[in-house]
């Protein structure tokens, strides 16, 4: 099956195979070809270039992209798409002046979601979650990482991870699964932190490894949640089962968590709304990538990750949605890219790099996703006719996506 896309106004994010992420000043460069073609064979990009060099061949399908931009699908490296119910009451509580911490102390927040999830059948959780996944596919996401973390029991965490596995089997989007048993301490372990971490390490992890249910391990490293020392125990345990870490850190406070994550070779450190000069130094010249979640900052009115400071320091930065029921009930990566430009002062080039090639890196998909590269998976966004790609973040409330292609096939 061959598909040829012709007359592309501009083909974005064209890269050589040896580039897995971009950092610092390189993030401002978005390689592209104007008046371009792209050839797909089955599920793979096999050729692209200027229309002057477009091959004269018979193909199964031709798509005329006159006036339209083509770019790789968004790579959303931080989501919590699998959950039960919603937390819309907490949304109203925040409007009425309650803080995130106050809501959590009243039994809301993560523990509220955990209660709902443990009361809901695996089939019903799957049915609720697949609707969210279908929505983000239509919004241009071609790869997502999905975390557990709303079970907080052996059965609940396994149930979530099995739902994630089933979604990965049934949909063409690339899915990476992350075990986040260390999302919060259940009420019964509030005064016995080591007991809950023992449960994660001795009971949850062996079963998850046996069923091959996770690619990564995560923890909420934050004041009032998991300390640096507790998170290090979890990262160490993950390594023993071949699970690299991707850690929630520096959302509300800076407690030297980033240095600990780098020490344990974390693939990513996510949130970073609060970041110190020491944290930035710790990240320099490492394999660990920072991931910003601007729609979370937007929704719960907390500071935005200081992108300009981090990029100026030479760091790579990825963008992700943080889609979850409590603090970001949206997986719309178009809004994430726009918000990064509007609120974090990232240029469109930086934001698109952060949401494609760097997003792929942040979930271990650099070899197959995130750029227009020969041999990579044909996951593409074809826009409606636009003036330029600047229109994507500029017209932040408009749906400018005309077609989504995953694994070489147009998604209906």
Short mmCIF file of N, CA, C and O in Angstrom, two decimals, residues 71-148:
data_model
loop_
_atom_site.label_atom_id
_atom_site.label_comp_id
_atom_site.label_asym_id
_atom_site.label_seq_id
_atom_site.Cartn_x
_atom_site.Cartn_y
_atom_site.Cartn_z
N UNK A 71 2.94 17.82 9.18
CA UNK A 71 3.94 17.68 10.25
C UNK A 71 3.75 16.35 10.95
O UNK A 71 2.68 15.73 10.84
N UNK A 72 4.77 15.88 11.69
CA UNK A 72 4.60 14.63 12.43
C UNK A 72 3.55 14.80 13.52
O UNK A 72 3.37 15.89 14.07
N UNK A 73 2.84 13.72 13.85
CA UNK A 73 1.84 13.76 14.91
C UNK A 73 2.48 14.18 16.23
O UNK A 73 3.66 13.96 16.47
N UNK A 74 1.66 14.77 17.10
CA UNK A 74 2.13 15.13 18.43
C UNK A 74 2.53 13.89 19.22
O UNK A 74 1.88 12.84 19.10
N UNK A 75 3.57 14.02 20.02
CA UNK A 75 4.04 12.94 20.89
C UNK A 75 3.86 13.41 22.33
O UNK A 75 4.63 14.23 22.84
N UNK A 76 2.82 12.90 22.98
CA UNK A 76 2.41 13.36 24.31
C UNK A 76 2.98 12.41 25.35
O UNK A 76 2.44 11.33 25.60
N UNK A 77 4.07 12.82 26.00
CA UNK A 77 4.85 11.92 26.85
C UNK A 77 4.42 11.88 28.31
O UNK A 77 5.12 11.28 29.13
N UNK A 78 3.29 12.50 28.64
CA UNK A 78 2.85 12.49 30.05
C UNK A 78 1.33 12.62 30.09
O UNK A 78 0.78 13.71 29.94
N UNK A 79 0.63 11.49 30.29
CA UNK A 79 -0.83 11.53 30.46
C UNK A 79 -1.26 10.54 31.54
O UNK A 79 -0.54 9.62 31.90
N UNK A 80 -2.48 10.79 32.01
CA UNK A 80 -3.17 9.88 32.95
C UNK A 80 -4.55 9.59 32.36
O UNK A 80 -5.57 9.74 33.04
N UNK A 81 -4.60 9.18 31.10
CA UNK A 81 -5.87 9.04 30.38
C UNK A 81 -6.79 7.99 31.00
O UNK A 81 -8.01 8.10 30.92
N UNK A 82 -6.20 6.97 31.62
CA UNK A 82 -7.01 5.89 32.19
C UNK A 82 -7.44 6.26 33.61
O UNK A 82 -6.62 6.34 34.53
N UNK A 83 -8.72 6.52 33.78
CA UNK A 83 -9.28 6.81 35.11
C UNK A 83 -10.78 6.57 35.07
O UNK A 83 -11.36 6.32 34.00
N UNK A 84 -11.41 6.64 36.22
CA UNK A 84 -12.86 6.44 36.33
C UNK A 84 -13.53 7.72 36.79
O UNK A 84 -13.02 8.42 37.68
N UNK A 85 -14.68 8.05 36.19
CA UNK A 85 -15.43 9.21 36.63
C UNK A 85 -14.73 10.52 36.30
O UNK A 85 -14.00 10.62 35.32
N UNK A 86 -14.96 11.54 37.13
CA UNK A 86 -14.31 12.83 36.94
C UNK A 86 -14.19 13.53 38.30
O UNK A 86 -14.59 12.98 39.32
N UNK A 87 -13.59 14.71 38.29
CA UNK A 87 -13.46 15.48 39.54
C UNK A 87 -13.95 16.91 39.31
O UNK A 87 -13.33 17.87 39.72
N UNK A 88 -15.11 17.02 38.64
CA UNK A 88 -15.60 18.35 38.31
C UNK A 88 -15.99 19.16 39.55
O UNK A 88 -15.92 20.39 39.54
N UNK A 89 -16.36 18.47 40.66
CA UNK A 89 -16.68 19.19 41.89
C UNK A 89 -15.45 19.94 42.42
O UNK A 89 -15.56 21.06 42.92
N UNK A 90 -14.27 19.31 42.28
CA UNK A 90 -13.04 19.96 42.73
C UNK A 90 -12.72 21.20 41.88
O UNK A 90 -12.13 22.16 42.37
N UNK A 91 -13.11 21.15 40.62
CA UNK A 91 -12.96 22.31 39.73
C UNK A 91 -13.72 23.50 40.33
O UNK A 91 -13.19 24.62 40.42
N UNK A 92 -14.94 23.24 40.78
CA UNK A 92 -15.75 24.30 41.39
C UNK A 92 -15.16 24.71 42.74
O UNK A 92 -15.13 25.90 43.10
N UNK A 93 -14.65 23.72 43.51
CA UNK A 93 -14.02 24.03 44.81
C UNK A 93 -12.85 25.00 44.63
O UNK A 93 -12.67 25.93 45.43
N UNK A 94 -12.06 24.80 43.57
CA UNK A 94 -10.92 25.68 43.33
C UNK A 94 -11.39 27.09 42.97
O UNK A 94 -10.81 28.08 43.39
N UNK A 95 -12.47 27.17 42.18
CA UNK A 95 -13.04 28.49 41.84
C UNK A 95 -13.45 29.21 43.12
O UNK A 95 -13.29 30.42 43.25
N UNK A 96 -13.95 28.41 44.08
CA UNK A 96 -14.41 28.98 45.35
C UNK A 96 -13.28 29.20 46.36
O UNK A 96 -13.55 29.51 47.53
N UNK A 97 -12.03 29.00 45.91
CA UNK A 97 -10.90 29.43 46.73
C UNK A 97 -10.10 28.35 47.42
O UNK A 97 -9.10 28.65 48.07
N UNK A 98 -10.47 27.06 47.26
CA UNK A 98 -9.68 26.01 47.90
C UNK A 98 -8.44 25.73 47.07
O UNK A 98 -8.47 25.73 45.84
N UNK A 99 -7.32 25.45 47.75
CA UNK A 99 -6.07 25.13 47.06
C UNK A 99 -6.01 23.63 46.76
O UNK A 99 -6.80 22.83 47.29
N UNK A 100 -5.04 23.25 45.93
CA UNK A 100 -4.81 21.83 45.61
C UNK A 100 -4.60 21.04 46.90
O UNK A 100 -5.17 19.96 47.09
N UNK A 101 -3.78 21.61 47.81
CA UNK A 101 -3.46 20.92 49.07
C UNK A 101 -4.70 20.79 49.96
O UNK A 101 -4.93 19.75 50.58
N UNK A 102 -5.51 21.84 50.02
CA UNK A 102 -6.73 21.80 50.84
C UNK A 102 -7.71 20.76 50.33
O UNK A 102 -8.33 20.03 51.10
N UNK A 103 -7.85 20.68 49.00
CA UNK A 103 -8.74 19.68 48.41
C UNK A 103 -8.24 18.27 48.73
O UNK A 103 -9.02 17.38 49.10
N UNK A 104 -6.92 18.07 48.63
CA UNK A 104 -6.34 16.76 48.95
C UNK A 104 -6.56 16.40 50.42
O UNK A 104 -6.90 15.25 50.74
N UNK A 105 -6.40 17.37 51.29
CA UNK A 105 -6.57 17.12 52.73
C UNK A 105 -8.01 16.77 53.09
O UNK A 105 -8.27 16.16 54.13
N UNK A 106 -8.97 17.14 52.25
CA UNK A 106 -10.38 16.82 52.48
C UNK A 106 -10.78 15.49 51.85
O UNK A 106 -11.95 15.15 51.79
N UNK A 107 -9.77 14.72 51.37
CA UNK A 107 -10.07 13.43 50.74
C UNK A 107 -10.29 13.54 49.25
O UNK A 107 -10.68 12.58 48.58
N UNK A 108 -10.02 14.73 48.70
CA UNK A 108 -10.14 14.91 47.26
C UNK A 108 -8.85 14.56 46.56
O UNK A 108 -8.00 13.83 47.08
N UNK A 109 -8.69 15.07 45.37
CA UNK A 109 -7.45 14.84 44.63
C UNK A 109 -7.27 13.39 44.21
O UNK A 109 -8.22 12.70 43.85
N UNK A 110 -6.03 12.94 44.27
CA UNK A 110 -5.67 11.61 43.81
C UNK A 110 -6.45 10.52 44.56
O UNK A 110 -6.91 9.54 43.96
N UNK A 111 -6.64 10.71 45.87
CA UNK A 111 -7.35 9.69 46.65
C UNK A 111 -8.81 9.58 46.23
O UNK A 111 -9.40 8.49 46.27
N UNK A 112 -9.40 10.68 45.80
CA UNK A 112 -10.76 10.67 45.28
C UNK A 112 -10.83 9.81 44.02
O UNK A 112 -11.72 8.95 43.87
N UNK A 113 -9.88 10.02 43.10
CA UNK A 113 -9.84 9.21 41.87
C UNK A 113 -9.58 7.74 42.18
O UNK A 113 -10.12 6.86 41.52
N UNK A 114 -8.73 7.48 43.18
CA UNK A 114 -8.43 6.09 43.54
C UNK A 114 -9.68 5.37 44.05
O UNK A 114 -9.94 4.21 43.72
N UNK A 115 -10.47 6.07 44.87
CA UNK A 115 -11.71 5.48 45.39
C UNK A 115 -12.65 5.10 44.24
O UNK A 115 -13.19 3.99 44.19
N UNK A 116 -12.82 6.03 43.30
CA UNK A 116 -13.70 5.77 42.16
C UNK A 116 -13.18 4.62 41.31
O UNK A 116 -13.95 3.76 40.85
N UNK A 117 -11.87 4.60 41.09
CA UNK A 117 -11.31 3.57 40.22
C UNK A 117 -11.47 2.19 40.83
O UNK A 117 -11.85 1.23 40.14
N UNK A 118 -11.23 2.06 42.11
CA UNK A 118 -11.33 0.75 42.75
C UNK A 118 -12.77 0.26 42.84
O UNK A 118 -13.01 -0.93 43.01
N UNK A 119 -13.73 1.18 42.71
CA UNK A 119 -15.15 0.79 42.72
C UNK A 119 -15.69 0.50 41.32
O UNK A 119 -16.85 0.11 41.17
N UNK A 120 -14.86 0.68 40.28
CA UNK A 120 -15.30 0.57 38.89
C UNK A 120 -14.68 -0.66 38.23
O UNK A 120 -13.51 -0.97 38.45
N UNK A 121 -15.45 -1.34 37.41
CA UNK A 121 -14.96 -2.57 36.75
C UNK A 121 -13.91 -2.23 35.70
O UNK A 121 -13.89 -1.12 35.15
N UNK A 122 -13.07 -3.20 35.41
CA UNK A 122 -12.03 -3.03 34.39
C UNK A 122 -12.65 -2.70 33.03
O UNK A 122 -12.16 -1.83 32.30
N UNK A 123 -13.74 -3.36 32.71
CA UNK A 123 -14.40 -3.13 31.42
C UNK A 123 -14.92 -1.69 31.32
O UNK A 123 -14.76 -1.03 30.30
N UNK A 124 -15.52 -1.19 32.41
CA UNK A 124 -16.06 0.17 32.40
C UNK A 124 -14.93 1.20 32.33
O UNK A 124 -15.05 2.21 31.63
N UNK A 125 -13.83 0.94 33.02
CA UNK A 125 -12.67 1.85 32.94
C UNK A 125 -12.15 1.89 31.51
O UNK A 125 -11.83 2.97 30.98
N UNK A 126 -12.09 0.73 30.87
CA UNK A 126 -11.65 0.67 29.47
C UNK A 126 -12.58 1.49 28.58
O UNK A 126 -12.12 2.29 27.75
N UNK A 127 -13.88 1.31 28.75
CA UNK A 127 -14.86 2.01 27.90
C UNK A 127 -14.79 3.53 28.09
O UNK A 127 -14.92 4.28 27.12
N UNK A 128 -14.57 3.98 29.32
CA UNK A 128 -14.41 5.42 29.56
C UNK A 128 -13.11 5.94 28.95
O UNK A 128 -13.07 7.02 28.35
N UNK A 129 -12.04 5.17 29.11
CA UNK A 129 -10.71 5.62 28.68
C UNK A 129 -10.57 5.63 27.17
O UNK A 129 -9.88 6.50 26.61
N UNK A 130 -11.22 4.68 26.49
CA UNK A 130 -11.06 4.61 25.03
C UNK A 130 -11.66 5.84 24.36
O UNK A 130 -11.17 6.30 23.32
N UNK A 131 -12.71 6.42 24.96
CA UNK A 131 -13.30 7.64 24.40
C UNK A 131 -12.29 8.79 24.45
O UNK A 131 -12.19 9.58 23.52
N UNK A 132 -11.55 8.87 25.56
CA UNK A 132 -10.54 9.93 25.68
C UNK A 132 -9.42 9.70 24.68
O UNK A 132 -8.90 10.64 24.06
N UNK A 133 -9.02 8.44 24.50
CA UNK A 133 -7.95 8.12 23.57
C UNK A 133 -8.38 8.46 22.14
O UNK A 133 -7.60 9.05 21.38
N UNK A 134 -9.60 8.11 21.79
CA UNK A 134 -10.11 8.43 20.45
C UNK A 134 -10.12 9.95 20.22
O UNK A 134 -9.81 10.42 19.13
N UNK A 135 -10.45 10.69 21.26
CA UNK A 135 -10.47 12.15 21.14
C UNK A 135 -9.07 12.71 20.88
O UNK A 135 -8.89 13.55 19.99
N UNK A 136 -8.07 12.25 21.62
CA UNK A 136 -6.72 12.81 21.42
C UNK A 136 -6.14 12.39 20.07
O UNK A 136 -5.35 13.13 19.48
N UNK A 137 -6.54 11.22 19.57
CA UNK A 137 -6.12 10.82 18.22
C UNK A 137 -6.64 11.82 17.19
O UNK A 137 -5.90 12.29 16.32
N UNK A 138 -7.92 12.19 17.31
CA UNK A 138 -8.50 13.17 16.38
C UNK A 138 -7.85 14.54 16.54
O UNK A 138 -7.84 15.33 15.59
N UNK A 139 -7.30 14.81 17.72
CA UNK A 139 -6.63 16.10 17.96
C UNK A 139 -5.16 16.08 17.56
O UNK A 139 -4.43 17.04 17.82
N UNK A 140 -4.72 14.98 16.94
CA UNK A 140 -3.39 14.95 16.34
C UNK A 140 -2.32 14.21 17.10
O UNK A 140 -1.17 14.18 16.66
N UNK A 141 -2.64 13.59 18.23
CA UNK A 141 -1.61 12.83 18.96
C UNK A 141 -1.42 11.47 18.30
O UNK A 141 -2.38 10.74 18.07
N UNK A 142 -0.15 11.15 18.03
CA UNK A 142 0.17 9.87 17.41
C UNK A 142 0.95 8.95 18.32
O UNK A 142 1.23 7.81 17.97
N UNK A 143 1.30 9.45 19.51
CA UNK A 143 1.98 8.63 20.52
C UNK A 143 1.65 9.24 21.88
O UNK A 143 1.68 10.46 22.03
N UNK A 144 1.33 8.38 22.84
CA UNK A 144 1.05 8.85 24.20
C UNK A 144 1.67 7.91 25.21
O UNK A 144 1.74 6.70 25.00
N UNK A 145 2.13 8.48 26.30
CA UNK A 145 2.48 7.71 27.49
C UNK A 145 1.29 7.79 28.42
O UNK A 145 0.68 8.86 28.55
N UNK A 146 0.89 6.66 29.01
CA UNK A 146 -0.23 6.63 29.95
C UNK A 146 0.24 6.02 31.26
O UNK A 146 0.86 4.96 31.27
N UNK A 147 -0.08 6.71 32.37
CA UNK A 147 0.35 6.26 33.69
C UNK A 147 -0.78 5.56 34.44
O UNK A 147 -1.95 5.88 34.25
N UNK A 148 -0.40 4.65 35.33
CA UNK A 148 -1.34 4.16 36.32
C UNK A 148 -1.32 5.18 37.46
O UNK A 148 -1.02 6.34 37.25
#
